[in-house]
Structure formats: structure tokens, C-alpha cells
Coordinates of C-alpha atoms in Angstrom, one line a residue:
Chain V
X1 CA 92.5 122.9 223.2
X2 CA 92.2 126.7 223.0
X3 CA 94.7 127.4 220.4
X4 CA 93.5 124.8 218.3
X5 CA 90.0 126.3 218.4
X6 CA 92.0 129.9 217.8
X7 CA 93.9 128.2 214.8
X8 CA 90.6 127.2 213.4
X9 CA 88.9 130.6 213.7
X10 CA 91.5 132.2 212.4
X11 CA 92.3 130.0 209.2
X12 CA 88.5 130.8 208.8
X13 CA 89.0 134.0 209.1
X14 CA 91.3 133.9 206.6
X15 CA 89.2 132.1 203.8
X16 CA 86.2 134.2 204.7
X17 CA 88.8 137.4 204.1
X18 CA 89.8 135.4 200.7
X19 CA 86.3 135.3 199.8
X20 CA 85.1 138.8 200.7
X21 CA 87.9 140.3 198.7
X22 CA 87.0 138.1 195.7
X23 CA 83.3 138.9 196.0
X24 CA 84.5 142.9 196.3
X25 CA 86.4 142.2 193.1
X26 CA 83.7 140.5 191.3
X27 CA 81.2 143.6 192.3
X28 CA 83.2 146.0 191.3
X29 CA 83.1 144.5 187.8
X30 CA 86.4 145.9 186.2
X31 CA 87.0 145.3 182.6
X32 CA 90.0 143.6 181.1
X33 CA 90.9 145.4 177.6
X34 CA 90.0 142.2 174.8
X35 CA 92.9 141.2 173.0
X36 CA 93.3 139.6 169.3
X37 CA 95.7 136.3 168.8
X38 CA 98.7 139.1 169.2
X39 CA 100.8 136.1 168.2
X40 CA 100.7 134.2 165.4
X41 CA 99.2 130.8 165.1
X42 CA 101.8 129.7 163.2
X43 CA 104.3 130.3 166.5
X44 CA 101.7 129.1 168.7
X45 CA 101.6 125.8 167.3
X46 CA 105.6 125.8 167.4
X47 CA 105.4 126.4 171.2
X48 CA 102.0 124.2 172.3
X49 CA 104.4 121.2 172.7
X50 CA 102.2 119.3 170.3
X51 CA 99.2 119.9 171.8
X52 CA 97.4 120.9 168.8
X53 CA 93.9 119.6 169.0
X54 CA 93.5 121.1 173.1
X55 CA 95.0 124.6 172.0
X56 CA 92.8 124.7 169.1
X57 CA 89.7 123.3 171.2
X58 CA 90.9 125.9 174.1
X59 CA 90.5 128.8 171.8
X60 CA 87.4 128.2 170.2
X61 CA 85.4 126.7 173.2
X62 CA 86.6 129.7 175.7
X63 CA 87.3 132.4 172.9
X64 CA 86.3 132.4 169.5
X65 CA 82.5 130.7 169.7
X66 CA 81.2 133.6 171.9
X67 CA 82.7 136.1 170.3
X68 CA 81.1 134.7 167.1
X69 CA 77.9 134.4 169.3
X70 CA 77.6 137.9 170.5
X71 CA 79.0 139.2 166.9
X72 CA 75.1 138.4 165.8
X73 CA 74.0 140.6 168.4
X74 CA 75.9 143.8 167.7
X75 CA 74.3 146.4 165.7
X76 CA 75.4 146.9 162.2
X77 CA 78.1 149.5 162.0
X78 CA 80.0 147.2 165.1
X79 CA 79.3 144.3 162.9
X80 CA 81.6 145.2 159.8
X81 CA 85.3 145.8 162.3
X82 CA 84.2 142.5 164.3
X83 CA 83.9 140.4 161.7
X84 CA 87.2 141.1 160.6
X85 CA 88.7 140.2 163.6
X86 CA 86.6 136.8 164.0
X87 CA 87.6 135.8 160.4
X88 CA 91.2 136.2 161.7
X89 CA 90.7 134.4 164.8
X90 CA 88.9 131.4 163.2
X91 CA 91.6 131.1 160.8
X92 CA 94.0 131.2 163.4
X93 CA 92.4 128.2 165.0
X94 CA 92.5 126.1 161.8
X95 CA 96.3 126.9 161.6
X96 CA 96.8 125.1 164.8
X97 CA 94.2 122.4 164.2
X98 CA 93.3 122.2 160.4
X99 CA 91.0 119.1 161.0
X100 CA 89.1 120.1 163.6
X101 CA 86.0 121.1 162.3
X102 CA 83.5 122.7 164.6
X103 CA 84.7 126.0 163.9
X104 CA 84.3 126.1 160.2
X105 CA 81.0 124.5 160.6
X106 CA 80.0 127.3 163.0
X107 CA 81.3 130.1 160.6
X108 CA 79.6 129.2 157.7
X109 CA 76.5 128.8 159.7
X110 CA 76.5 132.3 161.5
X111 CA 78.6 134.7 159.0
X112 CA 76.4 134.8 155.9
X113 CA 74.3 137.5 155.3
X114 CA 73.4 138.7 151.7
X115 CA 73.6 142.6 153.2
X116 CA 77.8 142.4 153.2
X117 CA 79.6 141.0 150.5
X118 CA 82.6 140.2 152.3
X119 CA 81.2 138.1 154.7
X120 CA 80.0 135.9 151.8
X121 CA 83.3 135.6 150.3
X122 CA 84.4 134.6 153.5
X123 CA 81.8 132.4 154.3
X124 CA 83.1 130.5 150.9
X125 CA 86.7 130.6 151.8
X126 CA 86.0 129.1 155.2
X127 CA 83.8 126.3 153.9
X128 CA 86.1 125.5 151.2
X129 CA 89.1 124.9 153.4
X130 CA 87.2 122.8 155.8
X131 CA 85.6 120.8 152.8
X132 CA 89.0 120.0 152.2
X133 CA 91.2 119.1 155.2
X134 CA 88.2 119.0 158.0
X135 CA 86.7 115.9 159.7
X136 CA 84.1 114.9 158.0
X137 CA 80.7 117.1 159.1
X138 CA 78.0 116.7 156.9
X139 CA 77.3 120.6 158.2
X140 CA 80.2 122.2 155.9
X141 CA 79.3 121.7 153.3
X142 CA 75.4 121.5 153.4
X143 CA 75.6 125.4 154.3
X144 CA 78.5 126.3 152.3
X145 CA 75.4 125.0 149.5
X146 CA 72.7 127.0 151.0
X147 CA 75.1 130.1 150.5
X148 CA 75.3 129.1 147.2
X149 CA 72.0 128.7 146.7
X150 CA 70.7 131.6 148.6
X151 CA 73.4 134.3 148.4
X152 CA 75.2 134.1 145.5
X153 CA 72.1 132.2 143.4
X154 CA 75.1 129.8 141.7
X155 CA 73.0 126.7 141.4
X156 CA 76.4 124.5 140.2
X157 CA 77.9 124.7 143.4
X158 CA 75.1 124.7 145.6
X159 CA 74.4 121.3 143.4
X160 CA 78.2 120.0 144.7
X161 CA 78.0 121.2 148.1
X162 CA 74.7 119.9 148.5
X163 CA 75.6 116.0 146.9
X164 CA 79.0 116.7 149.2
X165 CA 76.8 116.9 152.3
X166 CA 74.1 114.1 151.2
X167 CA 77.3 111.7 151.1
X168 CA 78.4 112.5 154.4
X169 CA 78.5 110.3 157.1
X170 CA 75.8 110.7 160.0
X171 CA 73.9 113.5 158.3
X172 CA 70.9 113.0 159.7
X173 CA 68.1 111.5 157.0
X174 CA 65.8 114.2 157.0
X175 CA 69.0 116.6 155.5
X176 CA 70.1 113.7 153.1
X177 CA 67.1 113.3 151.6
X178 CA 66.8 117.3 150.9
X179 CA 70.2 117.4 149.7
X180 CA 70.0 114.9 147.2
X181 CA 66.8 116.0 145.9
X182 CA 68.4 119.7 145.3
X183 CA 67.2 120.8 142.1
X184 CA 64.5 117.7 141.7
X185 CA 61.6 119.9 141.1
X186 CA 60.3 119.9 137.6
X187 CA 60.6 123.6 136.9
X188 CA 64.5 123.7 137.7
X189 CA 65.7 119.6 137.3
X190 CA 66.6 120.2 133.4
X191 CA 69.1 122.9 135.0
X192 CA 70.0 120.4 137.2
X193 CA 70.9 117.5 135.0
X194 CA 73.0 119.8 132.6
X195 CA 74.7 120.6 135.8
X196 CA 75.9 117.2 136.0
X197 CA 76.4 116.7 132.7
X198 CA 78.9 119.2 132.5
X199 CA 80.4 117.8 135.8
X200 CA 80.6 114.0 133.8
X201 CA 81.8 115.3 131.1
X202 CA 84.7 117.1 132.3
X203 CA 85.8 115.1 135.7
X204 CA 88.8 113.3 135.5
X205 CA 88.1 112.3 138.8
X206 CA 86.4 108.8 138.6
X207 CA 84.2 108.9 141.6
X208 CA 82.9 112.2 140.7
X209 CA 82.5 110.8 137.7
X210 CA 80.6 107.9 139.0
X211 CA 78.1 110.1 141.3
X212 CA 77.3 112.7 137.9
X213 CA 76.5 109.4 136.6
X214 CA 74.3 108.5 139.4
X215 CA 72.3 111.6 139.3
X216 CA 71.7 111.9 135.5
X217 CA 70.1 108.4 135.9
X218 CA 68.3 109.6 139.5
X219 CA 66.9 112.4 137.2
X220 CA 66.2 110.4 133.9
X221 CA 64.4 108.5 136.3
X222 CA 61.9 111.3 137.7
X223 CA 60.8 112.6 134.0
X224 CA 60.6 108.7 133.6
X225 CA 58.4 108.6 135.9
X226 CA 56.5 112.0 135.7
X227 CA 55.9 111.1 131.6
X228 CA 54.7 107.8 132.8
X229 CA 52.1 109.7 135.5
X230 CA 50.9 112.2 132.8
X231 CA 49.9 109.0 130.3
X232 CA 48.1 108.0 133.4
X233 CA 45.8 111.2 133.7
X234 CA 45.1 111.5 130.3
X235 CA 44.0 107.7 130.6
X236 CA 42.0 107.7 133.7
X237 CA 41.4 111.3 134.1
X238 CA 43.4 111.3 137.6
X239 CA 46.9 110.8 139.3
X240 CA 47.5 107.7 140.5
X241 CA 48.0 107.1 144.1
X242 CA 51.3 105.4 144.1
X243 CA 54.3 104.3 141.8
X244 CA 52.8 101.1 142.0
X245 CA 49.5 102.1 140.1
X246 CA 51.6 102.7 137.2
X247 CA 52.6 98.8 137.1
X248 CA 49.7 97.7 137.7
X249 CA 47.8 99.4 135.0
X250 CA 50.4 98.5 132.5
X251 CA 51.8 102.3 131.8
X252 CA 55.3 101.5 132.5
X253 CA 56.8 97.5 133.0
X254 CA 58.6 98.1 135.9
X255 CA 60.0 100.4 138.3
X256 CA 63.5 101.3 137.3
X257 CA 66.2 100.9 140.5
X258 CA 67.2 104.5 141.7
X259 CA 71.0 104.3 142.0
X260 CA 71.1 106.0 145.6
X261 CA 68.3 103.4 146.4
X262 CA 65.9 105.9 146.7
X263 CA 61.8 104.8 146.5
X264 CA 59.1 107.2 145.5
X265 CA 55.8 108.6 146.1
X266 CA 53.3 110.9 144.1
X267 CA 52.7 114.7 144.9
X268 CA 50.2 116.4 142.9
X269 CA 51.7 114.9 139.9
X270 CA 54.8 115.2 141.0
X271 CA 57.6 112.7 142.0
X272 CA 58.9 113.1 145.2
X273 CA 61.9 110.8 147.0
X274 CA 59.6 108.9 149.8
X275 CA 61.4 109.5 153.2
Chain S
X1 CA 120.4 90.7 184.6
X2 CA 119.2 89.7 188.1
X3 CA 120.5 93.1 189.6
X4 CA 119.1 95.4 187.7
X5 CA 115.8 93.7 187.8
X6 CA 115.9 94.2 191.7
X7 CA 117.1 97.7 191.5
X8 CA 114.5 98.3 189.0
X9 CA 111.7 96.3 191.1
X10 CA 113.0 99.0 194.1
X11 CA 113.2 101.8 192.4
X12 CA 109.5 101.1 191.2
X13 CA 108.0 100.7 194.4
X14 CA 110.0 103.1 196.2
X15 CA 108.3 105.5 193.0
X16 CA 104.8 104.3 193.6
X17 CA 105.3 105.2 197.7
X18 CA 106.1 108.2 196.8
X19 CA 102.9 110.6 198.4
X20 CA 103.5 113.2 195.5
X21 CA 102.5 110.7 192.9
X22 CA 99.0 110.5 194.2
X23 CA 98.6 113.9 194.1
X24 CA 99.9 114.1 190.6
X25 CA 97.5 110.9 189.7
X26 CA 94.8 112.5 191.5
X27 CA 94.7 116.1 189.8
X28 CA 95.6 114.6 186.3
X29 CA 92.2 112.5 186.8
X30 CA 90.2 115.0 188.0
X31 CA 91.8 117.2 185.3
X32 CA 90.5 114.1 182.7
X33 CA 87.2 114.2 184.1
X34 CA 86.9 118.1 183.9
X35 CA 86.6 116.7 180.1
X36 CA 82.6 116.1 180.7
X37 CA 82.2 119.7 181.7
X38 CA 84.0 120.1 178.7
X39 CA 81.7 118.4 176.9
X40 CA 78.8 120.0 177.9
X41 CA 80.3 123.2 176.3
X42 CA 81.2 121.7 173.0
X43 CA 77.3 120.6 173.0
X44 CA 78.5 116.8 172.2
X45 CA 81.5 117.4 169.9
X46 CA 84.1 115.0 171.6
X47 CA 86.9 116.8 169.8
X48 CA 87.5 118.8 172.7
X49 CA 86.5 116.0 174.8
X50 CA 89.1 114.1 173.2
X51 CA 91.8 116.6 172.9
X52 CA 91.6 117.8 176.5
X53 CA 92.0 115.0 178.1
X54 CA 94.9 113.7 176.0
X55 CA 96.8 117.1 176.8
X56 CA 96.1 116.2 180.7
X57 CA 97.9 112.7 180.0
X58 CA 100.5 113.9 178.2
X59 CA 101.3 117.1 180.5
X60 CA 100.4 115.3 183.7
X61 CA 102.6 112.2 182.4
X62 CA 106.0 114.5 182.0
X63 CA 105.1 116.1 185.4
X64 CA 105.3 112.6 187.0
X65 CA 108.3 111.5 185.4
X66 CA 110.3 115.6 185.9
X67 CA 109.5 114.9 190.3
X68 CA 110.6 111.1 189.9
X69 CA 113.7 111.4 187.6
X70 CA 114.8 114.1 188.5
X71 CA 116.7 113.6 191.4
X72 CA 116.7 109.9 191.3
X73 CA 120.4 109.5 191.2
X74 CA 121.4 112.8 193.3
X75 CA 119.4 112.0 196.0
X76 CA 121.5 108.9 196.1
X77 CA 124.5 110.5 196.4
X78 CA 122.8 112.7 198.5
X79 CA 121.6 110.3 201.1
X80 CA 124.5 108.2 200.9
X81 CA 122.7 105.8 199.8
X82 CA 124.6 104.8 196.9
X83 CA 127.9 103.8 198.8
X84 CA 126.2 101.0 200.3
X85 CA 124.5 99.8 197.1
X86 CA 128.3 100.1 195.6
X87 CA 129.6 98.2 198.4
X88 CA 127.8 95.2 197.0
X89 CA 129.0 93.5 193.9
X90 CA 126.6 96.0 191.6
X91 CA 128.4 98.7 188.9
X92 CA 127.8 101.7 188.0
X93 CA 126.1 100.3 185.0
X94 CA 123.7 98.4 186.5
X95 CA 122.9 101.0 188.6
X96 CA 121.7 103.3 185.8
X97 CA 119.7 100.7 183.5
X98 CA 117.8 99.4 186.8
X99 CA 116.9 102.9 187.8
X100 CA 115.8 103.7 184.3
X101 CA 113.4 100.7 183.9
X102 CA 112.1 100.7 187.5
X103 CA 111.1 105.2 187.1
X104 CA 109.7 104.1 183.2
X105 CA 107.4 101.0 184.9
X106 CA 106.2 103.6 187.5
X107 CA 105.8 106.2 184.3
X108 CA 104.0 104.1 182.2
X109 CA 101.7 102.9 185.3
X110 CA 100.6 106.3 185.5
X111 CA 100.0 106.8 182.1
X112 CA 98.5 103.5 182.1
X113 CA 96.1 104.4 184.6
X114 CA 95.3 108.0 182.9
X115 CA 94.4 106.5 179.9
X116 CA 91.8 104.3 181.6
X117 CA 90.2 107.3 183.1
X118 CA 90.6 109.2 179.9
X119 CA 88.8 105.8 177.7
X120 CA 85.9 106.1 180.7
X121 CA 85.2 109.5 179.9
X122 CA 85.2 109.0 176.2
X123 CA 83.0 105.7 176.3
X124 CA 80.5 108.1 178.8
X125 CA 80.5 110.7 176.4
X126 CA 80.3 108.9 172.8
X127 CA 79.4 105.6 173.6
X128 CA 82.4 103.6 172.1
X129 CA 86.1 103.8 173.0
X130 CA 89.2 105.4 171.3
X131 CA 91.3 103.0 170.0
X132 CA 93.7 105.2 168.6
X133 CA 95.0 106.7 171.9
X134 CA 96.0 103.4 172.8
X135 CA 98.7 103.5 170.1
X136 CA 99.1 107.2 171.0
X137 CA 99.8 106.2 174.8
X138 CA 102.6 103.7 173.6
X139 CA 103.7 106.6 171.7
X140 CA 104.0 108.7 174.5
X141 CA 105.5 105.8 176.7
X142 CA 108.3 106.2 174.4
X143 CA 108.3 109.5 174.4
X144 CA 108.6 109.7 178.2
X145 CA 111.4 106.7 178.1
X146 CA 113.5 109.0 176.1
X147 CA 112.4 111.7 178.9
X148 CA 113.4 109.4 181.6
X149 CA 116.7 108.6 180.1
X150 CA 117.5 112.7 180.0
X151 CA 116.5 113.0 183.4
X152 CA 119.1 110.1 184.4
X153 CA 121.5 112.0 182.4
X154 CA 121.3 115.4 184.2
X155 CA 120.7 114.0 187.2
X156 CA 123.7 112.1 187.5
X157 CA 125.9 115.3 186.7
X158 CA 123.8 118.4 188.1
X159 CA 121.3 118.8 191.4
X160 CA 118.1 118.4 190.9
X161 CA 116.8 122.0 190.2
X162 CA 119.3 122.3 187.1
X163 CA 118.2 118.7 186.0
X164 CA 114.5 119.9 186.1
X165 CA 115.2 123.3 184.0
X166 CA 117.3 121.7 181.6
X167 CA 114.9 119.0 181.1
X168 CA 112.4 121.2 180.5
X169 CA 114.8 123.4 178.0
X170 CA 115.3 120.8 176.1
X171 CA 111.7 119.4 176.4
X172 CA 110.6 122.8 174.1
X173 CA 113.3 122.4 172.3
X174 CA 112.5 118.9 171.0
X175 CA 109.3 119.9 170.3
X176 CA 110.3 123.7 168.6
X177 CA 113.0 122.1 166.1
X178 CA 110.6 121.1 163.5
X179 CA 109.2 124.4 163.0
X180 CA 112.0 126.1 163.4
X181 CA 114.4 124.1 161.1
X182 CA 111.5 125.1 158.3
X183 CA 111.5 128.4 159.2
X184 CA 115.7 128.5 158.8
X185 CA 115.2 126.8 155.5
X186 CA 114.4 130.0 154.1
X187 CA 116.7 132.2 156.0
X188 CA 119.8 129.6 155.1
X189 CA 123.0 130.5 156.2
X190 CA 124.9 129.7 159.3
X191 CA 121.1 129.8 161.0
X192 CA 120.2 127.1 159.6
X193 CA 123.3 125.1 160.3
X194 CA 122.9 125.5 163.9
X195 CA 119.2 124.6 164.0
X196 CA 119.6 122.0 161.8
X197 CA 122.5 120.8 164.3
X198 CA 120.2 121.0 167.2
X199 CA 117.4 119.1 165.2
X200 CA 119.6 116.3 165.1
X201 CA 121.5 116.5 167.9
X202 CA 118.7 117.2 170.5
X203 CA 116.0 114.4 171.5
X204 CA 113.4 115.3 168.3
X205 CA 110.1 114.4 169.8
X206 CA 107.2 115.6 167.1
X207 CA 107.3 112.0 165.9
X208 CA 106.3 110.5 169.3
X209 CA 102.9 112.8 169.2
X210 CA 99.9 111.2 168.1
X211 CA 97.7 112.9 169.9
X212 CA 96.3 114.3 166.9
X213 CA 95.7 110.9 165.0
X214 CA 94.0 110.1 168.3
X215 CA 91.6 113.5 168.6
X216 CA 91.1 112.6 164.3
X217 CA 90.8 109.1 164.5
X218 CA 92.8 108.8 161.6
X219 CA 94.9 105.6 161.1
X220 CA 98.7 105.6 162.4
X221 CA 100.9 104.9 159.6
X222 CA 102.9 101.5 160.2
X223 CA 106.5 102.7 159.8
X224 CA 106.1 105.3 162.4
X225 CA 105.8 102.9 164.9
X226 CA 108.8 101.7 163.8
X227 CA 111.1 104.6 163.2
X228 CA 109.3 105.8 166.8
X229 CA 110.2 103.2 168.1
X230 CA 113.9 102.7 167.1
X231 CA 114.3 106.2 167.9
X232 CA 113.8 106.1 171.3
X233 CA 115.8 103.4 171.7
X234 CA 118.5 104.9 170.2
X235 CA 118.4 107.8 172.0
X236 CA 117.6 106.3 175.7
X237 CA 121.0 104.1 174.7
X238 CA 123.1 106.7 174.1
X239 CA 121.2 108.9 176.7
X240 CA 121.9 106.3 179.4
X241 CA 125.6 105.3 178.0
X242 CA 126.5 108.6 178.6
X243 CA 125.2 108.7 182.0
X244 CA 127.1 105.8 182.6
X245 CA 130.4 107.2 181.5
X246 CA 130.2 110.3 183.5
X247 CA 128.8 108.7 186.7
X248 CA 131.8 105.7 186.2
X249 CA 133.8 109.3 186.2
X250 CA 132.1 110.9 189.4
X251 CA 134.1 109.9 192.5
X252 CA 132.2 108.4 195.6

């Protein structure tokens, strides 16, 4: 009975001696140099035994993400030798797992910033490849558009990113309705439609084809409209309240049917995709 | 036929007894579950979800079937066990197919019941099932069949310690070829001869792993099934024939 009772006192003496030498470790707080991918993806996806998609999701989840997370946080001279090292590691991670998309969508989310030029570029090179051969994620290429739009003030692409992301499945409505009203507004949808004019015009790629089509029509549509809304005024000396007015008062015979199904309202004279 | 279903059925449940099993079972589930803490990282992207617990399957699944197979003939020998089954009117033969079936049933069960745990966790986390890992469990069923069948192999010639590292060896090695045979390609030469002779020689096993499909959900292309399929039987044939031959040569 006594040894037993000594057994047990000293096996937890033992765990308590484990413990107290983990917590002196832990206070001590020694630092572990931080190492790159020192080898190549391309080996490490030789030797993961087909476990692709777990050493991908290992080295973002535990690696890469707060790296990219405290990258935002470092002051600006730290920010340039970083970067280059979380390009590389991001890319590493597609090399294992091309289709896995989170990281892509991440990058093109947190590197861009109109101050360096390189991140940009590699804000567009990211995006690109994960337009291509990611899952589907509706986030790729909706900000690969807003660089496009914001950084590098390319309105064609930002146009094709931005339909890219509006077809996406489970965008979320709110973000599909902004996309494919991108470049709507009166002062800029002239742009806009000779943006996908060019696009019809020179696709060989049907579907493309087929979704130019679809937004020369969307946009026909709007001036349609807006033409039809300005008769209105200059008949009754105000806007009129809804699409339907316009019927109703005989300025136009019909509504025409939006090809993305789309209805809409009046704004200040303006024709706006109801939400 | 009747034989080797009772040496199968015994070798099953002796398999399933077996207390190291549960513990293998019980840490690959718990690893599977460790998914949802996963999960909670990824903030709801089930890819990692997804991909982690199909690597705890798979690596968990190999583990099972490296402590069952191999030794599973040795220990026989061993144990002297094997005298008195060759005293009855049972060959060599027999011997070796009914162990094989009996350690792939107890494989597959595991696997089986890994994947339930794994489709759980999944359903908890994204509110459906995945489908796709169904046809990538087969997959690795196969996979592990062909495993088995190596296991039987070494374990008839060489004690269990060798079996295991070999098995292991040439576990990497099925899954390195690939790569590497690409890689030769460009160097040429007598390099490339020998790779490309241990791509075709050595159990290939890229083609079992669908684990990507799965993590994806892209469709699995028909004929894989197929060539998947006839390649494992192939290879557990000649795996287990060979077996055969050099345990008819072992003397008892």
C-alpha cells in the first residue's frame, strides 16, 4: 500500500518536473532563427507521398498566412526584403497544390499597395495564376479587378476581372451586383461598352463572346432607358419614380429583358441595377 | 476455396483483437477530428478541413496495415504455428491468399471506419458530404491491397524489422518515381534507364491517390478506375505468386 502511494508521488513528481521545465523553457523565451522553404517545392511534392492538398494547407495555415499577416505590420524599409520572401513562399505553396486557392485569394487581398511597384506586378501574377488553375473563388479575381482599377487605372481588365468575379459561384449578391455594374455610370459606360466591343469583336472564344454580347445589350439597355427618363422630364417636368412610370405614360412600350435578368430602379435620373 | 475463406475469416479476427489496432483507430480519429480545430483556423475554408483529414486516413491506413502485415507470416514461423496449420490438408498457397484477404478486410475496415469519422467532420463543418473521397477510399483500398501484398512478400522471406523498412523503402519509392522519371528525362542517359526501370518494375502508386480530386471535388476520370484497378490486381498477383514460390521454397 505504501509503495503504491510512493509510485504515485513519484510519477507525479515526475510530470510536475516535466512541466516546470517546460514552463522554465517557455519563460525563457528563446528564439528559433526563421527559415525560408530551403527546399524546393518542386522536391517537396516528390517526397509528400501524395499528400499534396495537407502539405500545401500545412504551410499556409501554420506558415505563410501570418507571415503575410504580420508583413502588414512591419514598417516600410522591412516591408520591401519580406515581401520578397512571401512572394516566394506563396508560390511555393501553389507548386505543391496549384488549386488550392486561399492563398492566392489572400495575396491579392493583402500585397497591393500603389507606393511599390513590384508588389503590384506581383499582385497581378498571383491573381492571374489562380484565375487560371484555382478553385473557383469569386475573391480572385474581384480583387485582382480592383487592382486594376485602382492601381494601375486599366479599366479593360478591371472590366474582365470584375465580369470574371460577378460569374462566380457563391459570390455573395451584394459583390455580384457591383461587379457587373462596373463601369454602369453614365460618365464612364461609353468606355465601358467599347470595352466589350473590342472584346466581341476579337474573342474566338464563344462564351466570351456570348457574355460581350450580353453586356453591350445590358448597356444598350441603360441609355435605353436613361433617353427614355430624360423624354420623361422634359414632359412632366420630373423623374419618374419607377421604370414602370415610363410604361405607363406611354414613353417607352415595354421594358426590354436585361440578359443577366437584372431589374431596375431610378436614381436621380439615373439607372441603377435594383438589388 | 473453403480454406482460405477460414484462414482469411481467422486471420481477420485475430487482426481486429489485436490491442494495437485500437490505438491506431483511436489516434487516427482523434487526428480526423483535430480537423475542426483546423477549421476554425482556415476561418471556414474546408480545404484544409478536407485535406487534413484525408492525409490522417491515408497515413494512419498504411500504419495499420505496416504493424498487421508485417510480421504476419514470420510470426508463424515464429510461433510454430504454421506446422500445425501445414499438418492439415492446407498448402502453402492457400496459406498466402487467405492471409492476404483476411489483413486487406481488417485494412479496409479501418479505413472504412476512418472515412466515417472523416464524412462526420466534413458534414459538421460544410453541411453536405464528400462524395468524392468515397471513390478516393476505394482508391486507397487498392492502394493498401497492393501494400498488403508487399508486406506478405517480405514477410515471408525477412523478419519483421527488414519487412517494415523495406516496405517503407519502397513505399517512397512508389510514390518518388514519377517525379523522378521526369526529372531523368532531361538528364537521359543510363540515369534514366535505371529510373525508368524502377518506375516499372517497383509498385507505381501516384495513380491510386485521389486525394486531391477528393480536397477539389473534381470528377474522377472513368478509366482510372479501371487502369487502378487492374493494376493492383496485377501487381498483388504477382506480389503474392512470388510469395508463394519462395515460401513453397522455405523449409519447415
Amino acid at each position: 500500500m505504501v509503495s503504491a502511494a510512493i509510485r504515485l508521488i513519484l510519477i507525479a513528481a515526475l510530470f510536475g518536473g516535466i512541466t516546470g521545465t517546460q514552463l522554465l523553457y517557455d519563460a525563457s523565451k528563446i528564439k528559433f532563427p526563421e527559415t525560408d522553404f530551403a527546399i524546393s517545392p518542386k522536391f517537396l511534392k516528390s517526397v509528400d507521398a501524395g499528400l499534396h492538398p495537407a502539405l500545401a494547407s500545412y504551410l499556409w495555415l501554420f506558415k505563410t498566412r501570418t507571415e503575410l499577416i504580420k508583413f502588414l505590420f512591419l514598417p516600410k524599409d522591412q516591408q520591401t526584403e519580406r515581401y520578397s520572401r512571401l512572394s516566394k513562399d506563396i508560390d511555393a505553396i501553389n507548386t505543391i497544390d496549384p488549386r488550392y486557392s486561399a492563398p492566392y485569394a489572400y495575396s491579392v487581398m493583402v500585397l497591393p499597395a500603389s507606393t511599390y511597384v513590384d508588389r503590384i506586378q506581383a499582385t497581378i501574377d498571383i491573381g492571374t495564376k489562380g484565375v487560371k488553375q484555382a478553385d473557383p473563388d469569386w475573391q480572385i479575381p474581384f480583387y485582382l479587378a480592383v487592382t486594376y482599377h485602382l492601381d494601375l487605372k486599366d479599366r479593360a481588365n478591371a472590366a474582365k476581372y470584375f465580369d470574371i468575379a460577378g460569374h462566380t459561384p457563391g459570390i455573395p449578391e451584394l459583390v455580384r451586383i457591383f461587379a457587373i455594374n462596373y463601369g454602369t455610370i453614365p460618365s464612364v459606360r461609353e468606355q465601358t461598352k467599347q470595352i466589350w466591343m473590342a472584346i466581341y469583336e476579337t474573342t474566338d472564344d464563344e462564351t466570351t463572346k456570348e457574355r460581350a454580347q450580353a453586356y453591350i445589350i445590358h448597356l444598350n439597355i441603360l441609355d435605353y432607358l436613361e433617353a427614355a427618363i430624360k423624354k420623361y422630364k422634359e414632359r412632366y417636368g420630373e423623374y419618374p419614380i419607377d421604370i414602370e412610370n415610363l410604361v405607363a405614360k406611354k414613353i417607352i412600350p415595354g421594358i426590354p429583358k436585361d440578359p443577366f435578368g437584372f431589374e431596375f430602379k431610378i436614381i436621380g435620373g439615373e439607372v441603377r441595377v435594383k438589388d | 476455396m473453403r480454406v482460405i475463406f477460414v484462414i482469411a475469416k481467422n486471420t481477420f479476427r485475430e487482426a481486429v483483437r489485436d490491442k494495437i489496432l485500437y490505438a491506431i483507430v483511436g489516434f487516427a480519429v482523434l487526428f480526423i477530428l483535430s480537423s475542426l480545430f483546423i477549421a476554425q483556423l482556415a476561418r471556414g475554408d474546408i480545404v484544409p478541413v478536407k485535406s487534413f483529414g484525408l492525409a490522417g486516413i491515408y497515413i494512419f491506413g498504411l500504419i495499420a496495415a505496416i504493424f498487421l502485415g508485417s510480421s504476419i507470416i514470420y510470426k508463424e514461423i515464429e510461433r510454430r504455428t504454421l506446422y500445425f496449420i501445414l499438418s492439415k490438408p492446407v498448402s502453402r498457397s492457400q496459406i498466402i491468399i487467405g492471409k492476404f484477404f483476411g489483413l486487406l478486410a481488417a485494412v479496409a475496415l479501418i479505413t472504412i471506419t476512418m472515412t466515417i469519422v472523416y464524412e462526420c467532420v466534413v458534414f459538421y463543418q460544410s453541411g453536405s458530404f464528400d462524395y468524392v473521397s468515397i471513390i478516393a477510399m476505394i482508391f486507397q483500398i487498392m492502394e493498401e491491397a497492393i501494400f498488403i501484398a508487399l508486406l506478405i512478400f517480405l514477410s515471408s522471406i525477412v523478419a519483421p524489422l527488414i519487412s517494415t523498412t523495406c516496405a517503407i523503402v519502397i513505399f517512397f519509392v512508389g510514390h518518388i518515381t514519377t517525379s523522378a522519371l521526369a526529372e531523368a528525362e532531361l538528364v537521359g542517359g543510363i540515369s534514366y534507364k535505371f529510373i525508368a526501370f524502377v518506375y516499372y518494375v517497383f509498385p507505381n502508386l501516384d495513380k491510386f491517390d485521389l486525394r486531391s480530386f477528393a480536397v477539389h471535388n473534381i470528377p474522377v476520370p472513368r478509366s482510372l478506375g479501371i487502369i487502378a484497378f487492374g493494376y493492383a490486381l496485377l501487381y498483388s498477383c504477382a506480389l503474392l505468386y512470388c510469395a508463394h514460390l519462395l515460401f513453397k521454397r522455405r523449409e519447415l
